[in-house]
PDB file of N, CA and C in Angstrom:
ATOM      1  N   LEU N   1      28.839-119.503-105.539  1.00 93.00           N
ATOM      2  CA  LEU N   1      28.385-118.492-106.575  1.00 93.00           C
ATOM      3  C   LEU N   1      29.714-118.184-107.433  1.00 93.00           C
ATOM      4  N   ASP N   2      30.722-118.021-106.781  1.00 92.00           N
ATOM      5  CA  ASP N   2      32.005-117.677-107.443  1.00 92.00           C
ATOM      6  C   ASP N   2      32.412-118.758-108.532  1.00 92.00           C
ATOM      7  N   ALA N   3      32.359-119.918-108.072  1.00 93.00           N
ATOM      8  CA  ALA N   3      32.842-121.061-109.022  1.00 93.00           C
ATOM      9  C   ALA N   3      31.927-121.278-110.214  1.00 93.00           C
ATOM     10  N   VAL N   4      30.527-121.208-109.948  1.00 92.00           N
ATOM     11  CA  VAL N   4      29.594-121.297-110.987  1.00 92.00           C
ATOM     12  C   VAL N   4      29.798-120.080-111.838  1.00 92.00           C
ATOM     13  N   ALA N   5      29.940-118.833-111.427  1.00 92.00           N
ATOM     14  CA  ALA N   5      29.946-117.748-112.219  1.00 92.00           C
ATOM     15  C   ALA N   5      31.187-117.804-113.114  1.00 92.00           C
ATOM     16  N   ALA N   6      32.367-118.333-112.532  1.00 92.00           N
ATOM     17  CA  ALA N   6      33.567-118.551-113.398  1.00 92.00           C
ATOM     18  C   ALA N   6      33.423-119.555-114.471  1.00 92.00           C
ATOM     19  N   ALA N   7      32.682-120.610-114.091  1.00 90.00           N
ATOM     20  CA  ALA N   7      32.418-121.608-115.188  1.00 90.00           C
ATOM     21  C   ALA N   7      31.540-121.039-116.234  1.00 90.00           C
ATOM     22  N   LEU N   8      30.667-120.214-115.961  1.00 88.00           N
ATOM     23  CA  LEU N   8      29.713-119.626-117.119  1.00 88.00           C
ATOM     24  C   LEU N   8      30.420-118.732-117.934  1.00 88.00           C
ATOM     25  N   VAL N   9      31.502-117.972-117.590  1.00 88.00           N
ATOM     26  CA  VAL N   9      32.101-117.066-118.405  1.00 88.00           C
ATOM     27  C   VAL N   9      33.408-117.472-119.073  1.00 88.00           C
ATOM     28  N   ARG N  10      33.848-118.798-118.708  1.00 86.00           N
ATOM     29  CA  ARG N  10      35.096-119.377-119.254  1.00 86.00           C
ATOM     30  C   ARG N  10      35.156-119.281-120.686  1.00 86.00           C
ATOM     31  N   ALA N  11      34.087-119.769-121.481  1.00 83.00           N
ATOM     32  CA  ALA N  11      34.099-120.018-122.879  1.00 83.00           C
ATOM     33  C   ALA N  11      32.829-119.523-123.443  1.00 83.00           C
ATOM     34  N   PRO N  12      32.717-118.889-124.638  1.00 81.00           N
ATOM     35  CA  PRO N  12      31.556-118.620-125.257  1.00 81.00           C
ATOM     36  C   PRO N  12      30.559-119.723-125.178  1.00 81.00           C
ATOM     37  N   TRP N  13      29.233-119.545-124.929  1.00 83.00           N
ATOM     38  CA  TRP N  13      28.262-120.691-124.980  1.00 83.00           C
ATOM     39  C   TRP N  13      26.964-120.169-125.445  1.00 83.00           C
ATOM     40  N   ALA N  14      26.639-119.014-125.546  1.00 82.00           N
ATOM     41  CA  ALA N  14      25.387-118.535-125.970  1.00 82.00           C
ATOM     42  C   ALA N  14      25.459-117.316-126.869  1.00 82.00           C
ATOM     43  N   ALA N  15      24.450-117.103-127.562  1.00 84.00           N
ATOM     44  CA  ALA N  15      24.284-115.890-128.538  1.00 84.00           C
ATOM     45  C   ALA N  15      23.979-114.772-127.649  1.00 84.00           C
ATOM     46  N   GLY N  16      23.180-114.850-126.645  1.00 87.00           N
ATOM     47  CA  GLY N  16      22.706-113.870-125.672  1.00 87.00           C
ATOM     48  C   GLY N  16      21.989-114.497-124.527  1.00 87.00           C
ATOM     49  N   ALA N  17      22.388-114.176-123.267  1.00 89.00           N
ATOM     50  CA  ALA N  17      21.648-114.533-122.173  1.00 89.00           C
ATOM     51  C   ALA N  17      21.777-113.743-120.843  1.00 89.00           C
ATOM     52  N   SER N  18      20.808-113.842-119.932  1.00 90.00           N
ATOM     53  CA  SER N  18      20.971-113.240-118.804  1.00 90.00           C
ATOM     54  C   SER N  18      20.646-114.298-117.635  1.00 90.00           C
ATOM     55  N   VAL N  19      21.724-114.621-116.810  1.00 92.00           N
ATOM     56  CA  VAL N  19      21.595-115.640-115.813  1.00 92.00           C
ATOM     57  C   VAL N  19      21.675-115.204-114.341  1.00 92.00           C
ATOM     58  N   ASN N  20      20.636-115.543-113.494  1.00 93.00           N
ATOM     59  CA  ASN N  20      20.601-115.022-112.119  1.00 93.00           C
ATOM     60  C   ASN N  20      21.208-116.129-111.362  1.00 93.00           C
ATOM     61  N   LEU N  21      22.179-115.859-110.545  1.00 95.00           N
ATOM     62  CA  LEU N  21      22.718-116.936-109.581  1.00 95.00           C
ATOM     63  C   LEU N  21      22.536-116.456-108.111  1.00 95.00           C
ATOM     64  N   VAL N  22      22.084-117.403-107.250  1.00 95.00           N
ATOM     65  CA  VAL N  22      21.721-117.201-105.916  1.00 95.00           C
ATOM     66  C   VAL N  22      22.478-118.055-105.029  1.00 95.00           C
ATOM     67  N   ASP N  23      23.121-117.539-103.879  1.00 96.00           N
ATOM     68  CA  ASP N  23      23.784-118.354-102.894  1.00 96.00           C
ATOM     69  C   ASP N  23      22.945-117.982-101.629  1.00 96.00           C
ATOM     70  N   LEU N  24      22.039-118.773-101.198  1.00 96.00           N
ATOM     71  CA  LEU N  24      21.265-118.583-100.038  1.00 96.00           C
ATOM     72  C   LEU N  24      22.057-118.612 -98.803  1.00 96.00           C
ATOM     73  N   ARG N  25      22.966-119.439 -98.576  1.00 96.00           N
ATOM     74  CA  ARG N  25      23.722-119.605 -97.342  1.00 96.00           C
ATOM     75  C   ARG N  25      24.656-118.387 -97.179  1.00 96.00           C
ATOM     76  N   ALA N  26      25.248-117.897 -98.271  1.00 95.00           N
ATOM     77  CA  ALA N  26      26.215-116.860 -98.226  1.00 95.00           C
ATOM     78  C   ALA N  26      25.347-115.379 -98.425  1.00 95.00           C
ATOM     79  N   ARG N  27      24.055-115.484 -98.691  1.00 94.00           N
ATOM     80  CA  ARG N  27      23.099-114.400 -98.887  1.00 94.00           C
ATOM     81  C   ARG N  27      23.801-113.577-100.104  1.00 94.00           C
ATOM     82  N   ARG N  28      24.175-114.065-101.205  1.00 95.00           N
ATOM     83  CA  ARG N  28      24.577-113.332-102.291  1.00 95.00           C
ATOM     84  C   ARG N  28      23.776-113.716-103.506  1.00 95.00           C
ATOM     85  N   MET N  29      23.684-112.668-104.452  1.00 95.00           N
ATOM     86  CA  MET N  29      23.065-112.837-105.764  1.00 95.00           C
ATOM     87  C   MET N  29      23.979-112.178-106.753  1.00 95.00           C
ATOM     88  N   ALA N  30      23.996-112.693-107.885  1.00 96.00           N
ATOM     89  CA  ALA N  30      24.602-112.055-109.006  1.00 96.00           C
ATOM     90  C   ALA N  30      23.920-112.245-110.303  1.00 96.00           C
ATOM     91  N   ASN N  31      24.096-111.414-111.259  1.00 94.00           N
ATOM     92  CA  ASN N  31      23.570-111.606-112.598  1.00 94.00           C
ATOM     93  C   ASN N  31      24.807-111.558-113.570  1.00 94.00           C
ATOM     94  N   ILE N  32      24.730-112.590-114.502  1.00 94.00           N
ATOM     95  CA  ILE N  32      25.644-112.622-115.593  1.00 94.00           C
ATOM     96  C   ILE N  32      24.966-112.447-117.011  1.00 94.00           C
ATOM     97  N   GLU N  33      25.374-111.525-117.664  1.00 92.00           N
ATOM     98  CA  GLU N  33      24.984-111.193-119.064  1.00 92.00           C
ATOM     99  C   GLU N  33      26.043-111.880-119.980  1.00 92.00           C
ATOM    100  N   VAL N  34      25.587-112.538-120.948  1.00 90.00           N
ATOM    101  CA  VAL N  34      26.569-113.266-121.860  1.00 90.00           C
ATOM    102  C   VAL N  34      25.940-112.732-123.335  1.00 90.00           C
ATOM    103  N   TYR N  35      26.985-112.324-124.092  1.00 89.00           N
ATOM    104  CA  TYR N  35      26.567-112.082-125.587  1.00 89.00           C
ATOM    105  C   TYR N  35      27.903-112.516-126.316  1.00 89.00           C
ATOM    106  N   GLU N  36      27.628-113.548-127.114  1.00 86.00           N
ATOM    107  CA  GLU N  36      28.829-114.163-127.880  1.00 86.00           C
ATOM    108  C   GLU N  36      30.029-114.317-126.974  1.00 86.00           C
ATOM    109  N   ASP N  37      31.076-113.673-127.263  1.00 86.00           N
ATOM    110  CA  ASP N  37      32.258-113.835-126.379  1.00 86.00           C
ATOM    111  C   ASP N  37      32.478-112.763-125.444  1.00 86.00           C
ATOM    112  N   GLN N  38      31.387-112.019-125.185  1.00 89.00           N
ATOM    113  CA  GLN N  38      31.448-110.947-124.112  1.00 89.00           C
ATOM    114  C   GLN N  38      30.757-111.294-122.928  1.00 89.00           C
ATOM    115  N   HIS N  39      30.982-110.939-121.724  1.00 91.00           N
ATOM    116  CA  HIS N  39      30.208-111.098-120.564  1.00 91.00           C
ATOM    117  C   HIS N  39      30.449-109.890-119.522  1.00 91.00           C
ATOM    118  N   ALA N  40      29.409-109.942-118.605  1.00 93.00           N
ATOM    119  CA  ALA N  40      29.463-108.956-117.503  1.00 93.00           C
ATOM    120  C   ALA N  40      28.734-109.663-116.301  1.00 93.00           C
ATOM    121  N   LEU N  41      29.608-109.535-115.202  1.00 94.00           N
ATOM    122  CA  LEU N  41      28.990-110.049-114.012  1.00 94.00           C
ATOM    123  C   LEU N  41      28.724-108.936-113.150  1.00 94.00           C
ATOM    124  N   THR N  42      27.357-108.856-112.518  1.00 95.00           N
ATOM    125  CA  THR N  42      27.079-107.910-111.568  1.00 95.00           C
ATOM    126  C   THR N  42      26.617-108.515-110.344  1.00 95.00           C
ATOM    127  N   GLU N  43      27.364-108.089-109.267  1.00 95.00           N
ATOM    128  CA  GLU N  43      26.828-108.689-107.875  1.00 95.00           C
ATOM    129  C   GLU N  43      25.685-107.783-107.482  1.00 95.00           C
ATOM    130  N   VAL N  44      24.667-108.320-107.249  1.00 94.00           N
ATOM    131  CA  VAL N  44      23.286-107.671-106.905  1.00 94.00           C
ATOM    132  C   VAL N  44      23.271-107.544-105.302  1.00 94.00           C
ATOM    133  N   THR N  45      23.138-106.241-104.857  1.00 94.00           N
ATOM    134  CA  THR N  45      23.104-106.048-103.491  1.00 94.00           C
ATOM    135  C   THR N  45      21.775-105.355-103.074  1.00 94.00           C
ATOM    136  N   GLU N  46      21.456-105.432-101.771  1.00 90.00           N
ATOM    137  CA  GLU N  46      20.158-104.670-101.405  1.00 90.00           C
ATOM    138  C   GLU N  46      20.154-103.299-101.612  1.00 90.00           C
ATOM    139  N   ARG N  47      21.229-102.661-101.431  1.00 92.00           N
ATOM    140  CA  ARG N  47      21.505-101.218-101.789  1.00 92.00           C
ATOM    141  C   ARG N  47      21.083-100.914-103.204  1.00 92.00           C
ATOM    142  N   MET N  48      21.319-101.798-104.282  1.00 89.00           N
ATOM    143  CA  MET N  48      20.897-101.589-105.602  1.00 89.00           C
ATOM    144  C   MET N  48      19.361-101.701-105.849  1.00 89.00           C
ATOM    145  N   GLY N  49      18.838-102.249-105.014  1.00 83.00           N
ATOM    146  CA  GLY N  49      17.357-102.569-105.165  1.00 83.00           C
ATOM    147  C   GLY N  49      16.979-103.416-106.319  1.00 83.00           C
ATOM    148  N   ASN N  50      16.136-103.129-107.045  1.00 83.00           N
ATOM    149  CA  ASN N  50      15.475-103.925-108.136  1.00 83.00           C
ATOM    150  C   ASN N  50      16.655-104.155-109.381  1.00 83.00           C
ATOM    151  N   TYR N  51      16.905-105.320-109.648  1.00 85.00           N
ATOM    152  CA  TYR N  51      17.804-105.433-110.692  1.00 85.00           C
ATOM    153  C   TYR N  51      17.343-106.647-111.748  1.00 85.00           C
ATOM    154  N   SER N  52      16.017-106.384-112.117  1.00 84.00           N
ATOM    155  CA  SER N  52      15.196-107.147-113.035  1.00 84.00           C
ATOM    156  C   SER N  52      15.737-106.832-114.423  1.00 84.00           C
ATOM    157  N   HIS N  53      15.495-107.727-115.455  1.00 79.00           N
ATOM    158  CA  HIS N  53      15.676-107.648-116.886  1.00 79.00           C
ATOM    159  C   HIS N  53      14.467-107.783-117.636  1.00 79.00           C
ATOM    160  N   PHE N  54      14.291-107.091-118.678  1.00 80.00           N
ATOM    161  CA  PHE N  54      13.032-107.308-119.499  1.00 80.00           C
ATOM    162  C   PHE N  54      13.525-107.216-120.974  1.00 80.00           C
ATOM    163  N   ASN N  55      14.163-108.263-121.484  1.00 81.00           N
ATOM    164  CA  ASN N  55      14.541-108.364-122.823  1.00 81.00           C
ATOM    165  C   ASN N  55      15.545-107.193-123.323  1.00 81.00           C
ATOM    166  N   MET N  56      16.412-106.757-122.443  1.00 83.00           N
ATOM    167  CA  MET N  56      17.473-105.777-122.718  1.00 83.00           C
ATOM    168  C   MET N  56      18.639-105.963-121.764  1.00 83.00           C
ATOM    169  N   PHE N  57      19.849-105.963-122.284  1.00 86.00           N
ATOM    170  CA  PHE N  57      21.168-106.154-121.510  1.00 86.00           C
ATOM    171  C   PHE N  57      21.177-104.850-120.652  1.00 86.00           C
ATOM    172  N   LYS N  58      21.569-104.887-119.401  1.00 85.00           N
ATOM    173  CA  LYS N  58      21.751-103.788-118.551  1.00 85.00           C
ATOM    174  C   LYS N  58      23.349-103.316-118.462  1.00 85.00           C
ATOM    175  N   ALA N  59      24.114-104.349-118.176  1.00 88.00           N
ATOM    176  CA  ALA N  59      25.629-104.131-118.075  1.00 88.00           C
ATOM    177  C   ALA N  59      26.414-104.289-119.355  1.00 88.00           C
ATOM    178  N   LEU N  60      25.813-104.919-120.251  1.00 87.00           N
ATOM    179  CA  LEU N  60      26.649-105.089-121.590  1.00 87.00           C
ATOM    180  C   LEU N  60      26.066-103.957-122.527  1.00 87.00           C
ATOM    181  N   GLY N  61      26.143-102.837-122.093  1.00 74.00           N
ATOM    182  CA  GLY N  61      25.731-101.695-123.114  1.00 74.00           C
ATOM    183  C   GLY N  61      24.337-101.650-123.451  1.00 74.00           C
ATOM    184  N   ALA N  62      23.472-101.413-122.600  1.00 70.00           N
ATOM    185  CA  ALA N  62      22.119-101.290-122.927  1.00 70.00           C
ATOM    186  C   ALA N  62      21.797-100.425-124.012  1.00 70.00           C
ATOM    187  N   GLY N  63      21.000-100.875-124.993  1.00 69.00           N
ATOM    188  CA  GLY N  63      20.786-100.098-126.165  1.00 69.00           C
ATOM    189  C   GLY N  63      21.765-100.265-127.294  1.00 69.00           C
ATOM    190  N   ARG N  64      23.078-100.749-126.994  1.00 72.00           N
ATOM    191  CA  ARG N  64      24.045-100.915-127.809  1.00 72.00           C
ATOM    192  C   ARG N  64      24.009-102.213-128.494  1.00 72.00           C
ATOM    193  N   LEU N  65      23.872-103.280-127.722  1.00 71.00           N
ATOM    194  CA  LEU N  65      23.696-104.673-128.254  1.00 71.00           C
ATOM    195  C   LEU N  65      22.333-105.052-128.704  1.00 71.00           C
ATOM    196  N   ASP N  66      21.319-104.407-128.032  1.00 73.00           N
ATOM    197  CA  ASP N  66      20.014-104.754-128.327  1.00 73.00           C
ATOM    198  C   ASP N  66      19.157-103.437-128.236  1.00 73.00           C
ATOM    199  N   ALA N  67      18.386-103.197-129.182  1.00 74.00           N
ATOM    200  CA  ALA N  67      17.534-101.791-129.143  1.00 74.00           C
ATOM    201  C   ALA N  67      16.433-101.889-128.106  1.00 74.00           C
ATOM    202  N   ALA N  68      16.386-100.720-127.434  1.00 75.00           N
ATOM    203  CA  ALA N  68      15.284-100.761-126.397  1.00 75.00           C
ATOM    204  C   ALA N  68      13.824-100.690-127.210  1.00 75.00           C
ATOM    205  N   GLN N  69      13.214-101.536-126.779  1.00 79.00           N
ATOM    206  CA  GLN N  69      11.761-101.612-127.315  1.00 79.00           C
ATOM    207  C   GLN N  69      10.864-100.837-126.330  1.00 79.00           C
ATOM    208  N   PRO N  70       9.737-100.187-126.871  1.00 81.00           N
ATOM    209  CA  PRO N  70       8.747 -99.382-125.911  1.00 81.00           C
ATOM    210  C   PRO N  70       8.139-100.421-124.768  1.00 81.00           C
ATOM    211  N   SER N  71       7.854-101.596-125.181  1.00 81.00           N
ATOM    212  CA  SER N  71       7.299-102.533-124.068  1.00 81.00           C
ATOM    213  C   SER N  71       8.246-102.927-123.099  1.00 81.00           C
ATOM    214  N   THR N  72       9.611-103.099-123.450  1.00 78.00           N
ATOM    215  CA  THR N  72      10.613-103.453-122.583  1.00 78.00           C
ATOM    216  C   THR N  72      10.761-102.141-121.551  1.00 78.00           C
ATOM    217  N   LEU N  73      10.906-100.947-122.085  1.00 81.00           N
ATOM    218  CA  LEU N  73      10.893 -99.804-121.346  1.00 81.00           C
ATOM    219  C   LEU N  73       9.856 -99.610-120.246  1.00 81.00           C
ATOM    220  N   HIS N  74       8.630 -99.881-120.828  1.00 80.00           N
ATOM    221  CA  HIS N  74       7.510 -99.681-120.043  1.00 80.00           C
ATOM    222  C   HIS N  74       7.456-100.813-118.783  1.00 80.00           C
ATOM    223  N   ARG N  75       7.776-102.050-119.070  1.00 82.00           N
ATOM    224  CA  ARG N  75       7.830-102.964-118.088  1.00 82.00           C
ATOM    225  C   ARG N  75       8.916-102.854-117.009  1.00 82.00           C
ATOM    226  N   GLN N  76       9.909-102.333-117.475  1.00 79.00           N
ATOM    227  CA  GLN N  76      11.164-101.875-116.633  1.00 79.00           C
ATOM    228  C   GLN N  76      10.736-100.868-115.773  1.00 79.00           C
ATOM    229  N   ALA N  77      10.231 -99.818-116.302  1.00 84.00           N
ATOM    230  CA  ALA N  77       9.705 -98.706-115.441  1.00 84.00           C
ATOM    231  C   ALA N  77       8.802 -99.049-114.334  1.00 84.00           C
ATOM    232  N   ARG N  78       7.926 -99.904-114.682  1.00 86.00           N
ATOM    233  CA  ARG N  78       6.893-100.471-113.659  1.00 86.00           C
ATOM    234  C   ARG N  78       7.510-101.137-112.566  1.00 86.00           C
ATOM    235  N   VAL N  79       8.534-101.949-112.679  1.00 82.00           N
ATOM    236  CA  VAL N  79       8.969-102.714-111.655  1.00 82.00           C
ATOM    237  C   VAL N  79      10.188-101.741-110.803  1.00 82.00           C
ATOM    238  N   ASP N  80      10.685-100.783-111.470  1.00 80.00           N
ATOM    239  CA  ASP N  80      11.682 -99.899-110.892  1.00 80.00           C
ATOM    240  C   ASP N  80      10.948 -99.092-109.937  1.00 80.00           C
TER     241      ASP N  80
END
């Protein structure tokens, strides 16, 4: 997981993306948000609970890079 995550953030490759990585053997999960030359890596733990995304960045300044739409907020609230 660490090697793949490092490769994904090494150089800009996307205008905007959210990628989930899972290592079943190590029982680890991470989410990487990419926006142009910015990125954020969040290791997802059981304690955090739900870490789903619905068309809105969470770690890269939610509402700053992308405006929160009513349908996005509604769907996120349903799964939270």
